[in-house]
């Protein structure tokens, strides 16, 4: 009987965890890799908590500071809730990695995919209902 209650409790916790509001994760500017925690600014910075920890959802903002042109290089597979790329900024998806966007894209910069054609492809996966806005490419 006790095992049944513990199992039920675990299911409730898991089903509630997906409803949390996305955390804002803002790129600090300049060039660097996605998986380097020091490139991000948000309230919950720990080694296990950066834009792709598998637990939280993230609303990712690439720089959004017009005075600094930034290049964020995706060097890990990631799923995020929303993506904003600022004017003059760039999100570069490196070869062999994928990015899935669940809810929205606002692109006023560049989203670039690189693929050398030799190994696994680079993938940008966008939920079919994701609205796209902005003047970027």
Tab-separated table of C-alpha atoms in Angstrom:
chain	number	residue	atom	x	y	z
A	1	UNK	CA	0.000	0.000	0.000
A	2	UNK	CA	2.814	2.417	0.834
A	3	UNK	CA	4.524	1.819	-2.519
A	4	UNK	CA	1.307	2.710	-4.338
A	5	UNK	CA	1.066	6.071	-2.560
A	6	UNK	CA	4.701	6.951	-3.272
A	7	UNK	CA	4.266	6.085	-6.941
A	8	UNK	CA	1.113	8.217	-7.189
A	9	UNK	CA	2.890	11.136	-5.546
A	10	UNK	CA	5.742	10.874	-8.054
A	11	UNK	CA	3.306	11.022	-10.953
A	12	UNK	CA	1.673	14.155	-9.579
A	13	UNK	CA	5.031	15.878	-9.208
A	14	UNK	CA	6.053	14.996	-12.758
A	15	UNK	CA	2.792	16.125	-14.279
A	16	UNK	CA	2.983	19.469	-12.452
A	17	UNK	CA	6.595	20.157	-13.384
A	18	UNK	CA	5.734	20.802	-17.056
A	19	UNK	CA	3.420	23.686	-16.248
A	20	UNK	CA	6.016	26.018	-14.744
A	21	UNK	CA	6.500	29.390	-16.395
A	22	UNK	CA	9.597	29.593	-18.598
A	23	UNK	CA	12.722	31.131	-17.095
A	24	UNK	CA	14.193	34.104	-18.970
A	25	UNK	CA	17.749	33.331	-20.057
A	26	UNK	CA	19.552	36.299	-21.640
A	27	UNK	CA	22.836	36.022	-23.543
A	28	UNK	CA	25.300	38.469	-21.994
A	29	UNK	CA	26.837	39.630	-25.262
A	30	UNK	CA	29.807	38.782	-27.397
A	31	UNK	CA	30.638	35.420	-28.932
A	32	UNK	CA	30.671	32.041	-27.217
A	33	UNK	CA	29.147	28.613	-26.782
A	34	UNK	CA	25.597	27.913	-25.635
A	35	UNK	CA	26.678	25.483	-22.893
A	36	UNK	CA	28.970	27.969	-21.106
A	37	UNK	CA	26.989	29.124	-18.083
A	38	UNK	CA	28.993	32.356	-17.822
A	39	UNK	CA	27.456	33.506	-21.145
A	40	UNK	CA	23.949	33.663	-19.605
A	41	UNK	CA	22.176	35.891	-17.132
A	42	UNK	CA	19.111	34.645	-15.312
A	43	UNK	CA	17.927	33.999	-11.795
A	44	UNK	CA	18.789	30.311	-11.388
A	45	UNK	CA	22.392	29.888	-12.508
A	46	UNK	CA	23.833	26.513	-11.498
A	47	UNK	CA	25.783	23.897	-13.410
A	48	UNK	CA	22.611	21.854	-13.899
A	49	UNK	CA	20.453	24.815	-14.799
A	50	UNK	CA	21.236	26.502	-18.109
A	51	UNK	CA	19.133	26.766	-21.276
A	52	UNK	CA	18.772	23.036	-21.816
A	53	UNK	CA	18.719	21.272	-18.466
A	54	UNK	CA	15.769	19.034	-19.323
A	55	UNK	CA	13.816	20.181	-16.275
A	56	UNK	CA	12.904	23.822	-16.803
A	57	UNK	CA	11.679	25.614	-19.892
A	58	UNK	CA	13.501	28.696	-21.092
A	59	UNK	CA	12.615	31.846	-22.928
A	60	UNK	CA	15.978	32.581	-24.565
A	61	UNK	CA	17.039	36.100	-25.548
A	62	UNK	CA	20.203	36.418	-27.627
A	63	UNK	CA	21.664	39.703	-26.413
A	64	UNK	CA	18.917	42.177	-27.341
A	65	UNK	CA	21.503	44.934	-26.706
A	66	UNK	CA	21.948	46.895	-29.925
A	67	UNK	CA	25.387	48.140	-28.871
A	68	UNK	CA	26.942	44.646	-28.870
A	69	UNK	CA	26.752	42.273	-31.838
A	70	UNK	CA	26.702	38.744	-30.455
A	71	UNK	CA	27.126	35.240	-31.836
A	72	UNK	CA	25.744	32.452	-29.650
A	73	UNK	CA	26.928	29.072	-30.934
A	74	UNK	CA	24.664	26.131	-30.145
A	75	UNK	CA	27.039	23.304	-29.250
A	76	UNK	CA	24.530	20.999	-27.523
A	77	UNK	CA	21.067	19.696	-28.315
A	78	UNK	CA	18.437	21.948	-26.752
A	79	UNK	CA	14.689	22.411	-26.412
A	80	UNK	CA	13.461	25.863	-25.448
A	81	UNK	CA	10.100	27.534	-25.026
A	82	UNK	CA	10.811	30.765	-26.922
A	83	UNK	CA	13.653	32.423	-28.837
A	84	UNK	CA	14.386	36.104	-29.380
A	85	UNK	CA	17.374	37.150	-31.501
A	86	UNK	CA	18.169	40.871	-31.338
A	87	UNK	CA	19.241	43.250	-34.115
A	88	UNK	CA	22.841	42.560	-35.146
A	89	UNK	CA	22.900	39.312	-33.156
A	90	UNK	CA	23.198	35.748	-34.359
A	91	UNK	CA	22.315	32.252	-33.232
A	92	UNK	CA	24.562	29.764	-34.995
A	93	UNK	CA	23.519	26.110	-34.807
A	94	UNK	CA	26.732	24.128	-35.031
A	95	UNK	CA	27.072	20.941	-37.068
A	96	UNK	CA	25.500	17.823	-35.511
A	97	UNK	CA	23.318	19.697	-32.988
A	98	UNK	CA	19.605	20.409	-32.884
A	99	UNK	CA	17.378	23.101	-31.437
A	100	UNK	CA	13.649	22.627	-30.832
A	101	UNK	CA	11.480	25.708	-30.241
A	102	UNK	CA	8.105	25.053	-28.628
A	103	UNK	CA	6.196	28.366	-28.517
A	104	UNK	CA	7.551	31.481	-30.273
A	105	UNK	CA	10.354	33.013	-32.327
A	106	UNK	CA	11.133	36.723	-32.609
A	107	UNK	CA	14.094	37.070	-34.959
A	108	UNK	CA	15.566	40.466	-35.786
A	109	UNK	CA	19.053	39.077	-36.358
A	110	UNK	CA	20.339	35.875	-37.953
A	111	UNK	CA	19.589	32.230	-37.236
A	112	UNK	CA	22.231	30.217	-39.101
A	113	UNK	CA	22.552	26.450	-39.522
A	114	UNK	CA	25.909	24.904	-40.352
A	115	UNK	CA	26.217	21.429	-41.814
A	116	UNK	CA	29.327	19.876	-43.288
A	117	UNK	CA	27.296	17.131	-45.019
A	118	UNK	CA	29.581	14.421	-43.664
A	119	UNK	CA	28.098	13.497	-40.301
A	120	UNK	CA	24.760	13.977	-38.566
A	121	UNK	CA	22.809	17.001	-39.798
A	122	UNK	CA	22.128	20.232	-37.974
A	123	UNK	CA	18.436	20.553	-37.120
A	124	UNK	CA	16.126	23.442	-36.283
A	125	UNK	CA	12.807	21.957	-35.223
A	126	UNK	CA	9.891	24.338	-34.778
A	127	UNK	CA	6.551	23.302	-33.325
A	128	UNK	CA	3.976	23.662	-36.123
A	129	UNK	CA	1.981	26.293	-34.220
A	130	UNK	CA	4.948	28.553	-33.330
A	131	UNK	CA	4.410	32.167	-34.405
A	132	UNK	CA	7.373	33.839	-36.106
A	133	UNK	CA	7.968	37.572	-35.953
A	134	UNK	CA	10.775	39.983	-36.779
A	135	UNK	CA	12.789	41.106	-39.777
A	136	UNK	CA	15.748	38.771	-39.388
A	137	UNK	CA	16.983	35.911	-41.558
